[in-house]
């Protein structure tokens, strides 16, 4: 196993990509690069997080993010606790902060939190001694998803500078969109957000992005398209007339794909609504990096965990 | 009867266009007069050198939570907070449980206020039974019970027909209808102002238009009926402009705003602290400028706090779970001084007018003046006192203030209610 480079990092929490500098993002990406080798070598475990306790505090359902964090922490030698709100004291009326404080009192080094409320991880960071990783807060940020999207693009295309990335779909309710925008713009990519005006918040141009309402118009210009999921659980009703009409205007199918650059890279943060945002043959086709993203997610999360509370190699 | 002399103070009483250093004499519960009173001997003299002697301040928009939510506030604790903030009269909102929609409920508030013996408390009655927006409450009975104005408070009257009839019916008693202007469909699920900050934070927004469409509707209904209409907590530039035009047209409309809306903006939400979660929400710097302009030119008549106590465990929640609102009785005066007087937007007489005779005349109560024979409610303000707002020292039962830690200058030095000294800051 190759030894890890020394990295400079002084943040106790990872709450969003908006507050990270370009250099900090590159630090995570470079470290993740080392961990991709670990993923390929399977069972080999490192000991950088030996003796550390990491808790998954997920107040919203999640499959891949939660599993990815758990596996990443175990690969680094940490003990991992899982908390789910159903059947716990939150269903008896305990507040979010009390729940977290009680769990912390058992001796926790790092809390990975997902919550429907924007700012919930920030609230924990203010009230806990432990480090906090935001695994998705409301429609605000999902920094590790943003990082793994960026990592995947850099891995396949070799660079980010000068690339045009289309973020397509439900921008308004997407935390993945915000993390992508903050991260990608810092690394020199050009971003076009594309969706119906009811799903694109007004004034988003000031984040340094171009706005379009026609996927067909932007498709030939894009090097990468990230197809965002319709956040049915976060929306109010009536934002578009029907799923059929949405799929016709903003869904990715083989016919539409013909208008794209031949080397278009297609991402989707998942879970995808198959047949809505993306048809099965495209999702499983040659442009798609969807499964690659999942694999890279592990390496990126190992990098983040290591930066926040890992021991340097020689001490491990 | 005891005679109290307040001497050497700068007496500012906008109801009489008065601003001069003079003696103020109180006999028993009432004002005796201003200036030398030959032959009179004071039982007690308060030296107010360097101080401002104002009619007792009025806050016409507070929530005392009693009956029903005594964990947040009671008439006793809320009226004590008023006095600590230099306020001698409050009008309290009817969104209690049960709501103040019948005579006995209004009389209960008077009874509790008398028992507490702090500030005067004037109940605001419901416009509709149970605040359901369907049928008018017994407004005549409520007036009999001492209600001074009518409002369904934070439940806007959705039906334009009911609002129209309320404005018409209240004319019979010459009472104002107080409007919380909000289109509930446009704000549904919203947590903050809709704009650049909500876009960044991914928080559901409450657009300025949600307030403005209802302001426009209610102005037209006041124009139609000739009723008296007062807008609560005006927060947007568009609202100020609509009210300005209505006043020019002679519509019987008045309006208030609150310190939070001209001192803070939606950028505060970046801290995810629920003490910045308000309804209406904190707006933008442009709105702040427009509110200040509206206060200067008289479009906005009144400064009020919208005191909305919430017990700490309710506010220490995720942003979407926490209730709206902040306490304000103890910060209304100092934040108004800091945001309006210190930068030179308003003079002392202009500031005091919006805290005394303007709300008194809207509510038609004999308060907010130092004219002879009225109850002796006096606020002596030390304009030089420098202090830091500290929620742990609040007399209110609740602590939900966004102003904790703000350094301010000026505070109530002594507060006299009905001739009795209720509060005195030790120098």
XYZ file of C-alpha atoms in Angstrom:
743
model
C 0.000 0.000 0.000
C 1.552 3.340 -0.952
C 1.976 5.755 1.921
C -0.077 8.912 1.941
C 1.317 12.343 1.211
C 1.190 14.958 3.964
C -1.601 17.419 3.433
C -2.301 20.776 5.028
C -5.802 20.986 6.415
C -7.161 22.952 9.359
C -10.933 22.722 9.167
C -12.685 20.722 11.894
C -15.864 20.340 9.789
C -16.912 19.904 6.177
C -20.172 21.800 5.877
C -20.170 22.928 2.253
C -18.087 23.688 -0.810
C -19.052 27.373 -0.740
C -16.606 28.046 2.083
C -13.734 25.898 0.733
C -10.906 27.450 -1.224
C -9.736 26.131 -4.568
C -6.624 24.741 -2.890
C -8.638 22.910 -0.257
C -10.769 21.265 -2.930
C -7.661 20.209 -4.846
C -6.216 18.793 -1.613
C -9.244 16.533 -1.202
C -9.150 15.462 -4.850
C -5.434 14.673 -4.742
C -5.754 12.659 -1.571
C -8.762 10.814 -2.980
C -6.560 9.843 -5.911
C -4.386 7.842 -3.497
C -7.393 6.131 -1.995
C -8.708 4.930 -5.372
C -5.846 2.429 -5.294
C -7.105 1.182 -1.939
C -10.527 0.608 -3.437
C -8.991 -1.569 -6.102
C -6.948 -3.569 -3.620
C -10.069 -4.473 -1.667
C -9.739 -5.838 1.841
C -6.565 -3.962 2.728
C -7.271 -1.691 5.642
C -5.444 1.374 6.797
C -5.213 2.420 10.423
C -5.357 6.199 10.120
C -8.676 6.339 11.977
C -7.920 3.502 14.416
C -9.633 4.176 17.733
C -11.849 6.878 16.265
C -15.608 6.628 16.429
C -17.689 7.898 13.542
C -21.470 8.096 13.705
C -23.881 8.241 10.796
C -26.745 10.498 11.821
C -29.163 10.268 8.925
C -32.533 11.944 9.387
C -33.400 11.375 5.737
C -33.278 8.110 3.862
C -30.079 7.291 2.019
C -28.560 4.182 0.545
C -25.348 4.968 -1.216
C -24.133 7.974 0.767
C -24.605 6.225 4.083
C -23.019 2.968 2.945
C -20.218 4.836 1.270
C -19.371 6.762 4.431
C -19.580 3.618 6.569
C -17.297 1.668 4.298
C -14.868 4.569 3.953
C -14.616 4.931 7.732
C -14.100 1.170 8.213
C -11.419 1.063 5.534
C -9.559 3.641 7.607
C -9.948 1.605 10.772
C -12.668 3.616 12.535
C -15.576 2.232 14.515
C -18.851 3.181 12.885
C -22.202 3.714 14.576
C -25.449 4.028 12.701
C -28.347 6.088 13.901
C -31.750 6.054 12.308
C -34.565 8.246 13.588
C -37.335 5.666 13.367
C -37.505 3.561 16.524
C -35.230 6.011 18.307
C -35.818 8.702 20.888
C -36.588 11.289 18.186
C -39.865 9.476 17.707
C -40.416 10.080 21.429
C -40.028 13.788 20.843
C -36.355 14.316 21.671
C -34.958 17.316 19.826
C -32.331 17.007 17.161
C -29.657 18.735 19.241
C -30.392 16.689 22.364
C -30.174 13.495 20.320
C -26.831 14.534 18.901
C -25.460 15.637 22.276
C -26.464 12.331 23.841
C -24.754 10.373 21.116
C -21.684 12.569 21.409
C -21.534 11.893 25.146
C -20.702 8.272 24.278
C -17.403 9.487 22.859
C -17.713 10.389 19.225
C -15.035 11.965 17.052
C -16.997 12.670 13.910
C -20.665 13.055 13.083
C -21.888 12.562 9.543
C -25.286 14.164 9.286
C -28.017 14.250 6.689
C -31.117 16.305 7.399
C -34.083 17.758 5.534
C -33.456 21.137 7.165
C -30.945 23.509 5.642
C -28.357 24.415 8.258
C -28.884 21.376 10.505
C -25.191 20.339 10.225
C -24.153 23.942 10.964
C -26.335 23.876 14.080
C -24.588 20.674 15.208
C -21.174 22.155 14.505
C -22.051 25.021 16.855
C -23.274 22.762 19.650
C -20.948 19.727 19.490
C -17.255 19.259 20.150
C -17.036 16.563 17.478
C -16.263 17.239 13.832
C -19.287 17.420 11.536
C -19.578 16.319 7.911
C -22.603 17.501 5.994
C -24.012 14.553 4.066
C -26.791 16.713 2.630
C -28.833 19.497 4.271
C -32.149 20.379 2.703
C -31.647 21.985 -0.692
C -28.447 23.656 0.484
C -25.270 21.582 0.060
C -24.033 18.026 -0.305
C -20.291 18.621 -0.340
C -19.012 15.048 -0.693
C -21.348 14.481 -3.649
C -20.035 17.671 -5.230
C -16.465 16.530 -4.607
C -17.021 13.093 -6.087
C -18.695 14.577 -9.169
C -15.736 16.890 -9.636
C -13.298 14.050 -8.956
C -14.976 11.857 -11.565
C -14.822 14.578 -14.219
C -11.158 15.256 -13.461
C -10.350 11.551 -13.496
C -11.935 10.956 -16.913
C -11.140 14.238 -18.642
C -7.812 14.911 -16.917
C -8.688 18.497 -16.027
C -11.583 20.842 -15.228
C -10.324 24.155 -16.499
C -12.264 25.275 -19.551
C -14.807 22.457 -19.497
C -18.471 23.310 -19.940
C -20.688 21.472 -17.469
C -24.469 21.414 -17.791
C -26.502 20.926 -14.611
C -29.902 19.818 -15.807
C -33.226 19.560 -14.028
C -34.415 20.568 -10.594
C -31.858 23.205 -9.650
C -34.074 24.944 -7.083
C -34.429 21.966 -4.765
C -31.029 20.404 -5.370
C -28.214 20.479 -2.821
C -26.069 18.640 -5.368
C -26.493 21.549 -7.792
C -25.288 24.109 -5.248
C -22.248 22.052 -4.230
C -21.398 21.410 -7.897
C -21.683 25.099 -8.725
C -19.463 26.257 -5.845
C -16.852 23.571 -6.477
C -16.704 23.570 -10.258
C -16.579 27.358 -10.666
C -13.609 27.503 -8.272
C -11.778 24.977 -10.461
C -12.334 26.924 -13.667
C -15.240 25.053 -15.278
C -18.051 26.918 -16.981
C -21.494 25.973 -15.743
C -24.842 26.151 -17.466
C -27.887 25.415 -15.318
C -30.818 24.172 -17.347
C -34.404 23.473 -16.359
C -37.896 24.948 -16.468
C -38.071 28.447 -14.906
C -40.142 27.010 -12.036
C -37.164 24.822 -11.063
C -34.366 27.371 -11.590
C -34.187 29.979 -8.801
C -34.174 33.570 -9.955
C -30.855 35.340 -9.571
C -28.729 32.189 -9.719
C -26.558 33.938 -12.348
C -24.776 35.697 -9.524
C -23.167 32.390 -8.557
C -21.319 32.683 -11.866
C -23.469 30.376 -13.969
C -25.343 30.726 -17.248
C -29.065 29.949 -17.257
C -30.863 28.105 -20.027
C -34.317 26.641 -20.361
C -33.555 24.465 -23.387
C -31.550 21.271 -23.056
C -31.435 20.892 -26.845
C -29.858 24.327 -27.186
C -27.058 23.760 -24.663
C -26.340 20.104 -25.376
C -23.890 20.656 -28.274
C -21.799 22.994 -26.087
C -21.479 20.727 -23.067
C -18.498 18.497 -22.223
C -20.270 17.133 -19.169
C -23.938 16.876 -18.255
C -25.008 16.208 -14.676
C -28.633 15.058 -14.679
C -30.222 16.051 -11.381
C -33.072 14.112 -9.903
C -36.518 15.675 -9.552
C -36.808 16.200 -5.798
C -40.410 15.115 -5.470
C -40.082 15.055 -1.672
C -38.889 18.655 -1.426
C -41.148 20.367 -3.969
C -44.529 21.864 -3.713
C -46.886 20.588 -6.367
C -47.624 22.296 -9.637
C -44.090 23.248 -10.657
C -44.463 21.484 -13.995
C -47.526 20.053 -15.717
C -46.580 16.369 -15.910
C -43.675 13.959 -15.749
C -44.253 13.150 -19.399
C -43.804 16.769 -20.395
C -40.767 17.104 -18.148
C -39.140 14.027 -19.686
C -39.856 15.338 -23.178
C -38.178 18.678 -22.484
C -35.395 17.724 -20.063
C -35.008 13.938 -20.124
C -31.920 12.375 -21.697
C -32.641 9.675 -24.274
C -30.663 8.180 -27.157
C -32.199 10.505 -29.752
C -31.284 13.618 -27.796
C -27.822 12.249 -27.071
C -27.041 12.374 -30.795
C -26.911 16.174 -30.582
C -24.169 16.016 -27.962
C -20.409 16.013 -28.391
C -19.200 12.477 -29.110
C -17.189 12.358 -25.881
C -19.933 13.802 -23.674
C -19.589 12.637 -20.095
C -22.892 11.937 -18.390
C -23.226 12.063 -14.595
C -26.186 11.572 -12.301
C -25.997 11.836 -8.517
C -28.575 9.119 -8.030
C -30.917 7.747 -7.152
C -32.244 8.356 -10.650
C -35.893 8.227 -11.607
C -35.353 5.898 -14.564
C -37.388 7.022 -17.544
C -37.820 10.548 -16.154
C -34.429 12.250 -16.142
C -32.633 9.566 -18.084
C -33.686 6.514 -20.064
C -32.236 3.100 -19.091
C -30.207 2.672 -22.286
C -28.498 6.015 -21.707
C -27.943 5.394 -18.000
C -26.245 2.109 -18.817
C -24.604 3.353 -22.038
C -21.033 4.361 -22.919
C -21.352 8.048 -21.969
C -22.541 7.268 -18.478
C -20.180 7.470 -15.495
C -22.901 6.783 -12.949
C -21.337 3.679 -11.415
C -17.873 5.201 -11.597
C -19.220 8.028 -9.445
C -20.280 5.544 -6.794
C -16.851 3.916 -6.752
C -15.131 7.289 -6.556
C -17.452 8.349 -3.764
C -15.701 5.899 -1.497
C -12.254 7.331 -2.222
C -13.441 10.914 -1.835
C -15.075 10.140 1.518
C -11.957 8.364 2.750
C -10.026 11.498 1.855
C -12.452 13.733 3.735
C -12.493 11.492 6.810
C -8.734 11.324 6.842
C -8.342 15.095 6.514
C -10.790 15.791 9.326
C -9.559 13.305 11.907
C -6.973 10.894 10.529
C -3.577 10.275 12.099
C -0.525 10.859 9.915
C 0.834 7.649 8.389
C 3.937 7.257 10.544
C 1.897 7.472 13.739
C -0.763 5.075 12.572
C -52.009 62.978 47.098
C -48.271 62.676 46.594
C -46.613 65.186 44.331
C -43.697 64.128 42.162
C -41.432 66.590 40.387
C -39.175 65.573 37.513
C -36.705 68.389 37.174
C -33.997 69.567 34.754
C -35.021 67.078 32.023
C -35.516 67.787 28.329
C -39.289 67.348 28.090
C -40.295 66.131 24.628
C -44.018 65.768 24.025
C -44.905 65.680 20.318
C -48.624 65.789 21.162
C -48.071 69.412 22.231
C -45.087 70.123 19.931
C -43.064 70.520 23.089
C -39.277 70.204 23.339
C -37.758 72.187 26.221
C -35.938 71.782 29.495
C -38.658 72.089 32.117
C -40.131 70.595 35.250
C -42.848 67.986 34.924
C -45.247 67.723 37.861
C -47.296 64.677 38.721
C -50.008 64.615 41.379
C -51.273 61.210 42.399
C -52.001 59.175 39.286
C -52.195 62.110 36.885
C -50.139 64.756 35.144
C -50.414 68.110 36.877
C -48.497 70.264 34.428
C -45.234 71.322 32.872
C -43.223 74.296 34.106
C -43.058 76.097 37.453
C -45.954 75.396 39.802
C -45.791 78.234 42.379
C -46.502 77.202 45.913
C -46.301 73.459 45.260
C -43.965 71.318 47.313
C -42.758 68.008 45.855
C -42.888 64.865 47.975
C -40.210 63.445 45.747
C -37.983 64.988 43.105
C -36.278 63.062 40.326
C -33.303 64.865 38.836
C -33.429 64.269 35.109
C -30.487 66.454 34.115
C -29.147 65.230 30.770
C -32.195 63.007 30.328
C -35.150 63.048 28.022
C -38.572 63.147 29.665
C -41.061 61.552 27.294
C -44.682 60.517 27.530
C -44.740 56.828 28.443
C -43.875 54.811 25.342
C -46.508 52.660 23.631
C -45.955 49.376 21.806
C -49.099 48.636 19.847
C -48.049 45.193 18.602
C -47.135 42.593 21.212
C -48.007 38.987 21.975
C -48.465 38.173 25.656
C -49.402 34.497 25.002
C -51.889 34.345 27.899
C -54.187 32.461 27.977
C -52.858 29.233 26.504
C -49.111 29.543 26.070
C -47.922 30.615 29.489
C -44.639 28.749 28.938
C -43.667 31.559 26.521
C -45.022 34.625 28.324
C -47.830 35.829 30.578
C -49.578 39.165 30.929
C -47.514 39.688 34.097
C -44.089 38.843 32.608
C -44.816 40.562 29.297
C -45.961 43.765 30.962
C -42.868 43.624 33.199
C -40.714 43.317 30.072
C -42.546 46.334 28.658
C -41.705 48.458 31.686
C -38.076 47.284 31.596
C -37.975 48.505 28.002
C -39.428 51.909 28.859
C -42.901 51.040 27.590
C -45.913 51.988 29.687
C -48.723 50.762 27.412
C -49.010 47.761 25.129
C -51.725 46.465 22.845
C -51.767 42.678 22.837
C -52.707 40.408 19.983
C -55.617 37.973 20.171
C -53.829 34.861 18.903
C -54.151 33.188 22.286
C -55.771 29.882 23.140
C -58.684 30.414 23.353
C -58.461 33.485 21.132
C -59.650 36.907 22.288
C -62.827 36.752 20.248
C -65.435 37.536 22.914
C -66.022 40.124 25.615
C -65.051 37.927 28.575
C -61.666 37.193 27.028
C -60.929 40.907 26.624
C -61.965 41.546 30.203
C -59.699 38.706 31.383
C -56.703 40.528 29.882
C -57.640 43.702 31.752
C -58.011 41.714 34.954
C -54.620 40.032 34.597
C -52.962 43.352 33.747
C -54.475 44.951 36.837
C -53.283 42.048 38.992
C -49.766 42.377 37.596
C -49.704 46.142 38.048
C -46.972 46.793 35.494
C -47.760 48.512 32.179
C -51.233 49.261 30.843
C -52.446 46.447 28.600
C -55.014 47.048 25.868
C -56.438 43.936 24.229
C -56.876 43.677 20.481
C -59.967 41.651 19.593
C -60.362 39.086 16.847
C -61.991 40.171 13.608
C -63.564 36.741 13.127
C -64.827 34.057 15.479
C -61.981 31.757 16.484
C -59.780 33.568 13.948
C -61.314 31.235 11.385
C -61.876 33.965 8.817
C -65.489 32.944 8.263
C -67.815 34.975 10.520
C -67.291 38.318 12.249
C -66.616 38.039 15.980
C -68.911 39.962 18.349
C -67.009 43.180 17.812
C -69.493 45.288 19.796
C -69.086 43.060 22.846
C -65.319 43.152 22.495
C -65.391 46.958 22.403
C -67.500 46.832 25.571
C -64.827 44.569 27.095
C -62.112 47.080 26.288
C -60.751 45.970 22.896
C -59.079 48.900 21.128
C -58.564 47.422 17.649
C -59.341 44.300 15.647
C -57.117 41.763 13.974
C -56.868 38.071 13.304
C -53.142 38.688 13.711
C -50.876 36.223 11.966
C -53.775 34.504 10.250
C -54.467 36.892 7.399
C -58.105 37.345 6.457
C -58.152 35.379 3.236
C -61.659 36.372 2.171
C -61.788 39.850 0.675
C -65.501 39.899 1.452
C -64.922 39.320 5.202
C -62.193 41.968 5.241
C -64.531 44.396 3.533
C -67.314 43.758 6.057
C -64.891 44.030 8.984
C -63.703 47.445 7.801
C -67.305 48.552 7.352
C -68.561 47.176 10.662
C -65.671 48.608 12.705
C -66.573 52.101 11.433
C -69.540 51.969 13.812
C -67.068 51.965 16.740
C -64.373 53.993 14.988
C -61.896 51.154 15.595
C -59.082 50.227 13.225
C -58.626 46.842 11.597
C -54.994 45.739 11.866
C -53.843 43.805 8.823
C -51.121 41.159 8.711
C -50.605 41.331 4.956
C -49.574 37.949 3.621
C -50.791 35.797 0.759
C -50.555 32.387 2.403
C -50.268 30.467 -0.842
C -47.270 32.494 -1.969
C -45.511 31.976 1.362
C -46.458 28.343 1.953
C -43.500 26.430 3.390
C -41.330 29.550 3.249
C -38.705 30.205 5.923
C -37.094 33.436 4.755
C -37.274 36.249 2.207
C -37.147 34.977 -1.363
C -34.113 36.437 -3.057
C -30.398 35.977 -3.531
C -29.848 34.670 -0.006
C -32.629 32.067 -0.158
C -31.294 31.002 -3.543
C -27.834 30.445 -2.052
C -29.058 28.651 1.049
C -31.609 26.524 -0.764
C -34.264 27.679 1.683
C -37.829 28.097 0.534
C -38.592 31.771 0.117
C -41.401 34.153 0.960
C -41.487 36.716 -1.843
C -42.044 40.423 -1.201
C -45.028 40.133 -3.529
C -46.808 37.959 -0.937
C -46.981 40.999 1.344
C -47.575 43.573 -1.364
C -50.544 41.917 -3.095
C -52.408 41.882 0.227
C -51.398 45.460 1.071
C -52.846 46.485 -2.280
C -56.049 44.511 -1.719
C -56.636 45.927 1.737
C -55.960 49.499 0.624
C -58.613 49.137 -2.068
C -61.048 47.708 0.497
C -60.362 50.636 2.845
C -60.931 53.003 -0.061
C -64.197 51.245 -0.849
C -65.521 51.200 2.707
C -64.026 54.294 4.333
C -62.902 52.017 7.175
C -59.769 52.561 9.247
C -56.954 50.266 8.240
C -53.583 49.808 9.938
C -50.792 47.676 8.524
C -48.752 45.608 10.954
C -44.993 45.071 10.522
C -44.502 46.546 7.041
C -41.313 45.033 5.644
C -40.884 45.734 1.919
C -40.068 48.714 -0.286
C -43.104 47.968 -2.446
C -45.406 48.045 0.577
C -44.069 51.445 1.647
C -44.737 52.836 -1.814
C -48.301 51.446 -1.925
C -49.072 52.955 1.507
C -47.519 56.283 0.513
C -49.808 56.494 -2.519
C -52.874 55.460 -0.513
C -52.200 58.184 2.033
C -51.832 60.739 -0.755
C -55.208 59.584 -2.036
C -56.763 60.198 1.364
C -57.436 56.556 2.215
C -57.666 56.108 6.014
C -54.573 53.981 6.331
C -51.756 53.925 8.877
C -48.748 51.635 9.183
C -46.006 50.429 11.481
C -42.659 48.767 11.112
C -40.353 47.085 13.624
C -36.646 47.451 14.476
C -35.769 44.032 13.073
C -36.905 45.126 9.612
C -34.777 48.271 9.436
C -31.780 46.962 11.404
C -31.283 43.439 9.994
C -31.387 41.820 6.557
C -31.858 38.328 5.147
C -28.071 37.877 5.116
C -28.369 37.030 8.815
C -29.898 33.673 7.833
C -26.438 32.521 6.765
C -25.910 31.741 10.453
C -28.906 29.368 10.484
C -29.981 30.807 13.830
C -33.740 30.549 14.259
C -33.733 33.944 15.996
C -33.618 35.343 12.473
C -36.666 33.385 11.368
C -39.482 35.916 11.264
C -42.791 36.430 9.543
C -42.694 38.664 7.590
C -39.084 37.667 6.973
C -35.995 39.857 7.195
C -35.675 41.506 3.784
C -32.869 43.169 1.823
C -30.797 46.323 2.200
C -32.998 48.029 -0.418
C -36.046 47.342 1.734
C -34.243 48.673 4.804
C -33.552 51.932 2.956
C -37.177 52.211 1.839
C -38.474 51.594 5.375
C -36.217 54.308 6.752
C -37.399 56.689 4.012
C -40.990 55.781 4.918
C -40.342 56.497 8.586
C -38.770 59.846 7.686
C -41.569 61.083 5.447
C -44.321 59.812 7.741
C -45.600 57.035 5.475
C -44.824 54.724 8.373
C -46.514 56.174 11.451
C -45.504 53.854 14.231
C -42.585 51.888 15.668
C -43.710 48.639 17.265
C -41.897 45.501 18.355
C -44.093 42.562 17.272
C -42.902 41.012 20.557
C -43.323 37.260 19.934
C -41.972 35.229 22.822
C -41.114 31.571 22.225
C -39.747 29.335 24.959
C -36.070 28.428 24.367
C -36.728 24.755 23.611
C -38.981 25.793 20.740
C -36.380 28.010 19.108
C -33.363 25.707 19.578
C -34.429 23.569 16.643
C -33.621 23.021 13.023
C -34.623 26.085 11.044
C -37.650 24.441 9.453
C -38.943 23.179 12.816
C -38.474 26.364 14.826
C -41.417 28.775 15.124
C -41.339 32.308 13.702
C -40.827 35.405 15.819
C -38.613 37.272 18.249
C -39.073 39.131 21.530
C -38.804 42.887 21.227
C -40.253 44.834 24.145
C -36.862 45.357 25.750
C -35.066 46.251 22.521
C -37.626 48.450 20.719
C -36.221 51.704 22.116
C -32.456 51.017 21.994
C -32.452 49.502 18.501
C -34.648 52.330 17.194
C -32.181 54.813 18.675
C -29.245 52.970 17.129
C -30.759 52.508 13.672
C -32.763 55.725 13.295
C -31.561 58.414 15.662
C -27.789 57.909 15.689
C -27.428 57.992 11.871
C -29.617 61.120 11.829
C -32.669 59.657 10.066
C -35.032 60.840 12.814
C -34.802 63.490 15.540
C -35.753 62.745 19.136
C -39.190 64.367 18.750
C -39.842 62.376 15.550
C -38.746 59.121 17.173
C -40.830 59.743 20.282
C -43.878 60.695 18.224
C -43.839 57.239 16.596
C -43.666 55.635 20.026
C -46.283 57.783 21.787
C -48.968 59.972 20.282
C -49.107 58.222 16.885
C -50.006 54.775 18.242
C -52.227 56.406 20.892
C -54.256 58.203 18.253
C -54.539 55.090 16.047
C -55.845 53.096 19.020
C -57.797 56.123 20.273
C -56.477 55.745 23.828
C -55.754 58.640 26.202
C -52.079 57.858 26.410
C -48.878 59.027 24.773
C -49.153 62.628 25.971
C -48.114 64.764 28.950
C -51.186 66.994 28.816
C -52.700 67.811 32.218
C -55.147 65.351 33.736
C -54.114 62.270 31.714
C -52.644 59.304 33.580
C -49.071 60.090 34.498
C -47.197 57.655 32.261
C -43.665 58.926 31.785
C -40.507 57.402 30.352
C -37.265 59.083 31.368
C -34.619 58.155 28.821
C -30.893 58.371 29.480
C -29.608 59.016 25.959
C -25.955 58.592 26.964
C -26.189 55.235 28.739
C -23.985 52.750 26.908
C -24.830 49.104 27.391
C -24.899 45.733 25.687
C -28.125 43.870 25.091
C -28.049 40.666 27.138
C -30.963 38.277 26.740
C -30.154 36.582 30.040
C -31.197 39.799 31.804
C -34.571 40.113 30.059
C -37.677 40.438 32.206
C -39.554 38.556 29.482
C -40.012 34.832 29.991
C -38.418 34.176 26.600
C -34.969 34.825 25.203
C -35.482 34.632 21.447
C -33.771 37.819 20.348
C -31.445 38.417 17.400
C -30.090 41.495 19.215
C -28.199 39.638 21.950
C -24.751 41.159 22.278
C -25.527 44.311 20.293
C -23.892 47.395 21.785
C -26.374 50.247 22.124
C -26.584 53.726 23.581
C -29.681 55.012 25.359
C -32.147 53.251 27.607
C -35.054 53.847 29.946
C -33.693 55.376 33.139
C -36.986 55.553 35.016
C -40.475 54.480 34.067
C -43.586 55.877 35.675
C -46.967 54.256 35.182
C -50.059 55.986 36.552
C -47.925 58.107 38.808
C -45.989 55.217 40.312
C -42.292 54.624 39.623
C -42.252 51.074 38.196
C -38.668 50.885 37.051
C -35.514 52.776 37.902
C -32.064 52.174 36.495
C -29.471 52.637 39.217
C -26.886 55.142 38.106
